[in-house]
Amino acid sequence: MVHGIGFRDLRYFNYWGRIPKLLCENGAIVYYGHQNAWGTIEENAEALRQKIEVVCKETGAPKVNIIAHSKGGLDSRYLINTLHMADRVASLTTINTPHYGSELIDVLNRLPDRVYRLIASWFDRSFVKFGDQKAGESCYHSSKQLSPAFCAFLT
């Protein structure tokens, strides 16, 4: 299960609702991506690649099924297509993924760059407290990747 931007796989916050429990009740083994909340698509896809290799080695499964929400879907598509992991992924289900980008990012891109960076730095400082390994300008860079222009590059 691959979360979206600005979230972490935290024990005390149930990001996925009842989905993991229902999957387990129906025989699935559920793993989480544990990628960074504000990591770039490239960084998060690499973290997912490493996680999948570990899961396949531990379980003996040749492939995994990915359920991804929001930007997690973009991370997963990059993983499959650019990092050539199609041989390890049986299926990708995306939920509310901005495959064509987010108009909100276009609005933010019209702000003066220093204002955009100030807003992003507030998010960075907040998420460092939740254990996000990325610091500095990670929200700024990862959110820029949600622009329609960047997402067009991914399709």
PDB file of C-alpha atoms in Angstrom:
ATOM      1  CA  MET A   1       0.000   0.000   0.000  1.00  0.00           C
ATOM      2  CA  VAL A   2       1.529   3.269  -1.137  1.00  0.00           C
ATOM      3  CA  HIS A   3       0.373   6.495   0.540  1.00  0.00           C
ATOM      4  CA  GLY A   4       0.134   9.894  -1.086  1.00  0.00           C
ATOM      5  CA  ILE A   5       1.988  13.153  -0.618  1.00  0.00           C
ATOM      6  CA  GLY A   6       2.222  14.609   2.856  1.00  0.00           C
ATOM      7  CA  PHE A   7       1.506  11.368   4.711  1.00  0.00           C
ATOM      8  CA  ARG A   8       3.485   8.707   6.510  1.00  0.00           C
ATOM      9  CA  ASP A   9       2.795   5.077   7.366  1.00  0.00           C
ATOM     10  CA  LEU A  10       2.186   5.761  11.045  1.00  0.00           C
ATOM     11  CA  ARG A  11       0.939   3.245  13.581  1.00  0.00           C
ATOM     12  CA  TYR A  12      -1.263   5.754  15.385  1.00  0.00           C
ATOM     13  CA  PHE A  13      -2.957   7.150  12.265  1.00  0.00           C
ATOM     14  CA  ASN A  14      -4.981   4.795  10.080  1.00  0.00           C
ATOM     15  CA  TYR A  15      -4.482   6.301   6.625  1.00  0.00           C
ATOM     16  CA  TRP A  16      -6.151   3.405   4.784  1.00  0.00           C
ATOM     17  CA  GLY A  17      -9.297   2.941   6.862  1.00  0.00           C
ATOM     18  CA  ARG A  18     -10.694  -0.587   6.769  1.00  0.00           C
ATOM     19  CA  ILE A  19      -8.956  -1.615   3.521  1.00  0.00           C
ATOM     20  CA  PRO A  20      -5.926  -3.395   5.089  1.00  0.00           C
ATOM     21  CA  LYS A  21      -8.128  -5.327   7.515  1.00  0.00           C
ATOM     22  CA  LEU A  22     -10.445  -6.480   4.724  1.00  0.00           C
ATOM     23  CA  LEU A  23      -7.496  -7.506   2.562  1.00  0.00           C
ATOM     24  CA  CYS A  24      -6.026  -9.556   5.430  1.00  0.00           C
ATOM     25  CA  GLU A  25      -9.405 -11.159   6.158  1.00  0.00           C
ATOM     26  CA  ASN A  26      -9.449 -12.292   2.535  1.00  0.00           C
ATOM     27  CA  GLY A  27      -5.988 -13.850   2.643  1.00  0.00           C
ATOM     28  CA  ALA A  28      -3.726 -11.013   1.548  1.00  0.00           C
ATOM     29  CA  ILE A  29      -0.491 -10.099   3.277  1.00  0.00           C
ATOM     30  CA  VAL A  30      -0.344  -6.313   3.547  1.00  0.00           C
ATOM     31  CA  TYR A  31       2.878  -4.316   3.367  1.00  0.00           C
ATOM     32  CA  TYR A  32       3.295  -0.549   3.371  1.00  0.00           C
ATOM     33  CA  GLY A  33       5.614   1.507   1.189  1.00  0.00           C
ATOM     34  CA  HIS A  34       7.114   3.593   4.011  1.00  0.00           C
ATOM     35  CA  GLN A  35       8.263   6.168   1.470  1.00  0.00           C
ATOM     36  CA  ASN A  36       8.831   9.763   2.539  1.00  0.00           C
ATOM     37  CA  ALA A  37       5.881  12.112   2.873  1.00  0.00           C
ATOM     38  CA  TRP A  38       7.569  14.768   0.749  1.00  0.00           C
ATOM     39  CA  GLY A  39       9.983  12.660  -1.291  1.00  0.00           C
ATOM     40  CA  THR A  40      10.191  13.270  -5.018  1.00  0.00           C
ATOM     41  CA  ILE A  41       8.684  10.758  -7.403  1.00  0.00           C
ATOM     42  CA  GLU A  42      12.158   9.467  -8.230  1.00  0.00           C
ATOM     43  CA  GLU A  43      13.201   9.115  -4.571  1.00  0.00           C
ATOM     44  CA  ASN A  44       9.981   7.431  -3.511  1.00  0.00           C
ATOM     45  CA  ALA A  45       9.979   5.066  -6.485  1.00  0.00           C
ATOM     46  CA  GLU A  46      13.481   3.938  -5.548  1.00  0.00           C
ATOM     47  CA  ALA A  47      12.382   3.376  -1.931  1.00  0.00           C
ATOM     48  CA  LEU A  48       9.444   1.328  -3.230  1.00  0.00           C
ATOM     49  CA  ARG A  49      11.747  -0.677  -5.504  1.00  0.00           C
ATOM     50  CA  GLN A  50      13.902  -1.608  -2.526  1.00  0.00           C
ATOM     51  CA  LYS A  51      10.845  -2.484  -0.419  1.00  0.00           C
ATOM     52  CA  ILE A  52       9.404  -4.719  -3.152  1.00  0.00           C
ATOM     53  CA  GLU A  53      12.694  -6.576  -3.538  1.00  0.00           C
ATOM     54  CA  VAL A  54      12.735  -7.247   0.228  1.00  0.00           C
ATOM     55  CA  VAL A  55       9.081  -8.369   0.262  1.00  0.00           C
ATOM     56  CA  CYS A  56       9.589 -10.718  -2.697  1.00  0.00           C
ATOM     57  CA  LYS A  57      12.706 -12.188  -1.100  1.00  0.00           C
ATOM     58  CA  GLU A  58      11.037 -12.640   2.318  1.00  0.00           C
ATOM     59  CA  THR A  59       7.811 -14.138   0.968  1.00  0.00           C
ATOM     60  CA  GLY A  60       9.074 -15.947  -2.109  1.00  0.00           C
ATOM     61  CA  ALA A  61       6.369 -14.208  -4.126  1.00  0.00           C
ATOM     62  CA  PRO A  62       7.433 -13.362  -7.674  1.00  0.00           C
ATOM     63  CA  LYS A  63       5.209 -10.260  -7.819  1.00  0.00           C
ATOM     64  CA  VAL A  64       3.246  -7.836  -5.669  1.00  0.00           C
ATOM     65  CA  ASN A  65      -0.058  -6.035  -6.118  1.00  0.00           C
ATOM     66  CA  ILE A  66       0.122  -2.316  -5.390  1.00  0.00           C
ATOM     67  CA  ILE A  67      -2.731  -0.158  -4.128  1.00  0.00           C
ATOM     68  CA  ALA A  68      -1.681   3.486  -4.293  1.00  0.00           C
ATOM     69  CA  HIS A  69      -3.377   6.707  -3.277  1.00  0.00           C
ATOM     70  CA  SER A  70      -2.806  10.155  -4.777  1.00  0.00           C
ATOM     71  CA  LYS A  71       0.884  10.863  -5.509  1.00  0.00           C
ATOM     72  CA  GLY A  72       1.650   7.295  -4.479  1.00  0.00           C
ATOM     73  CA  GLY A  73       0.144   6.322  -7.827  1.00  0.00           C
ATOM     74  CA  LEU A  74       2.664   8.532  -9.637  1.00  0.00           C
ATOM     75  CA  ASP A  75       5.498   7.069  -7.542  1.00  0.00           C
ATOM     76  CA  SER A  76       4.276   3.578  -8.467  1.00  0.00           C
ATOM     77  CA  ARG A  77       3.910   4.315 -12.176  1.00  0.00           C
ATOM     78  CA  TYR A  78       7.469   5.664 -12.225  1.00  0.00           C
ATOM     79  CA  LEU A  79       8.601   2.526 -10.384  1.00  0.00           C
ATOM     80  CA  ILE A  80       6.976   0.257 -12.966  1.00  0.00           C
ATOM     81  CA  ASN A  81       7.865   2.167 -16.139  1.00  0.00           C
ATOM     82  CA  THR A  82      11.112   4.017 -15.485  1.00  0.00           C
ATOM     83  CA  LEU A  83      12.727   1.688 -12.944  1.00  0.00           C
ATOM     84  CA  HIS A  84      11.594  -1.309 -15.035  1.00  0.00           C
ATOM     85  CA  MET A  85       9.807  -3.150 -12.228  1.00  0.00           C
ATOM     86  CA  ALA A  86       6.895  -4.443 -14.324  1.00  0.00           C
ATOM     87  CA  ASP A  87       8.231  -7.971 -13.819  1.00  0.00           C
ATOM     88  CA  ARG A  88       7.721  -7.556 -10.041  1.00  0.00           C
ATOM     89  CA  VAL A  89       4.287  -5.856 -10.128  1.00  0.00           C
ATOM     90  CA  ALA A  90       1.216  -7.984 -10.878  1.00  0.00           C
ATOM     91  CA  SER A  91      -1.199  -5.050 -10.672  1.00  0.00           C
ATOM     92  CA  LEU A  92      -1.409  -1.373  -9.828  1.00  0.00           C
ATOM     93  CA  THR A  93      -4.651   0.052  -8.480  1.00  0.00           C
ATOM     94  CA  THR A  94      -4.649   3.830  -8.104  1.00  0.00           C
ATOM     95  CA  ILE A  95      -7.078   5.820  -5.999  1.00  0.00           C
ATOM     96  CA  ASN A  96      -7.491   9.529  -6.713  1.00  0.00           C
ATOM     97  CA  THR A  97      -4.089   9.798  -8.389  1.00  0.00           C
ATOM     98  CA  PRO A  98      -3.486  13.085 -10.246  1.00  0.00           C
ATOM     99  CA  HIS A  99      -2.391  11.337 -13.457  1.00  0.00           C
ATOM    100  CA  TYR A 100      -2.804  14.617 -15.342  1.00  0.00           C
ATOM    101  CA  GLY A 101      -1.530  16.856 -12.562  1.00  0.00           C
ATOM    102  CA  SER A 102      -3.180  19.196 -10.093  1.00  0.00           C
ATOM    103  CA  GLU A 103      -4.585  22.589 -10.951  1.00  0.00           C
ATOM    104  CA  LEU A 104      -3.772  23.714  -7.392  1.00  0.00           C
ATOM    105  CA  ILE A 105      -0.084  23.357  -8.210  1.00  0.00           C
ATOM    106  CA  ASP A 106      -0.573  25.610 -11.231  1.00  0.00           C
ATOM    107  CA  VAL A 107      -2.066  28.207  -8.855  1.00  0.00           C
ATOM    108  CA  LEU A 108       0.892  27.843  -6.465  1.00  0.00           C
ATOM    109  CA  ASN A 109       3.311  28.130  -9.381  1.00  0.00           C
ATOM    110  CA  ARG A 110       1.870  31.579 -10.125  1.00  0.00           C
ATOM    111  CA  LEU A 111       2.870  32.787  -6.646  1.00  0.00           C
ATOM    112  CA  PRO A 112       6.216  34.501  -6.215  1.00  0.00           C
ATOM    113  CA  ASP A 113       8.774  31.726  -5.737  1.00  0.00           C
ATOM    114  CA  ARG A 114       9.756  32.969  -2.261  1.00  0.00           C
ATOM    115  CA  VAL A 115       6.115  32.732  -1.114  1.00  0.00           C
ATOM    116  CA  TYR A 116       5.778  29.203  -2.497  1.00  0.00           C
ATOM    117  CA  ARG A 117       9.039  28.222  -0.743  1.00  0.00           C
ATOM    118  CA  LEU A 118       7.819  29.765   2.533  1.00  0.00           C
ATOM    119  CA  ILE A 119       4.590  27.746   2.406  1.00  0.00           C
ATOM    120  CA  ALA A 120       6.528  24.582   1.560  1.00  0.00           C
ATOM    121  CA  SER A 121       9.042  25.140   4.373  1.00  0.00           C
ATOM    122  CA  TRP A 122       6.207  25.222   6.898  1.00  0.00           C
ATOM    123  CA  PHE A 123       5.106  21.771   5.711  1.00  0.00           C
ATOM    124  CA  ASP A 124       8.704  20.506   5.828  1.00  0.00           C
ATOM    125  CA  ARG A 125       9.170  21.605   9.432  1.00  0.00           C
ATOM    126  CA  SER A 126       5.882  20.024  10.445  1.00  0.00           C
ATOM    127  CA  PHE A 127       6.617  16.657   8.868  1.00  0.00           C
ATOM    128  CA  VAL A 128      10.144  16.355  10.226  1.00  0.00           C
ATOM    129  CA  LYS A 129       8.403  16.029  13.601  1.00  0.00           C
ATOM    130  CA  PHE A 130       6.527  12.989  12.222  1.00  0.00           C
ATOM    131  CA  GLY A 131       9.763  11.294  11.187  1.00  0.00           C
ATOM    132  CA  ASP A 132      10.029  12.261   7.538  1.00  0.00           C
ATOM    133  CA  GLN A 133      13.645  11.752   6.560  1.00  0.00           C
ATOM    134  CA  LYS A 134      13.607  14.513   3.992  1.00  0.00           C
ATOM    135  CA  ALA A 135      14.230  18.028   5.185  1.00  0.00           C
ATOM    136  CA  GLY A 136      14.882  21.370   3.579  1.00  0.00           C
ATOM    137  CA  GLU A 137      13.072  21.934   0.303  1.00  0.00           C
ATOM    138  CA  SER A 138      11.470  18.523  -0.143  1.00  0.00           C
ATOM    139  CA  CYS A 139       7.846  19.751  -0.072  1.00  0.00           C
ATOM    140  CA  TYR A 140       8.717  22.435  -2.608  1.00  0.00           C
ATOM    141  CA  HIS A 141      10.308  19.989  -5.050  1.00  0.00           C
ATOM    142  CA  SER A 142       7.848  17.129  -4.613  1.00  0.00           C
ATOM    143  CA  SER A 143       4.801  19.376  -4.943  1.00  0.00           C
ATOM    144  CA  LYS A 144       6.200  20.913  -8.144  1.00  0.00           C
ATOM    145  CA  GLN A 145       6.059  17.396  -9.595  1.00  0.00           C
ATOM    146  CA  LEU A 146       2.268  17.470  -9.323  1.00  0.00           C
ATOM    147  CA  SER A 147       1.956  20.151 -11.998  1.00  0.00           C
ATOM    148  CA  PRO A 148       0.048  19.172 -15.150  1.00  0.00           C
ATOM    149  CA  ALA A 149       3.194  19.854 -17.208  1.00  0.00           C
ATOM    150  CA  PHE A 150       5.307  17.455 -15.137  1.00  0.00           C
ATOM    151  CA  CYS A 151       2.598  14.775 -15.044  1.00  0.00           C
ATOM    152  CA  ALA A 152       2.312  14.949 -18.833  1.00  0.00           C
ATOM    153  CA  PHE A 153       5.958  13.850 -18.877  1.00  0.00           C
ATOM    154  CA  LEU A 154       4.988  10.716 -16.914  1.00  0.00           C
ATOM    155  CA  THR A 155       2.243   9.601 -19.315  1.00  0.00           C
TER     156      THR A 155
END
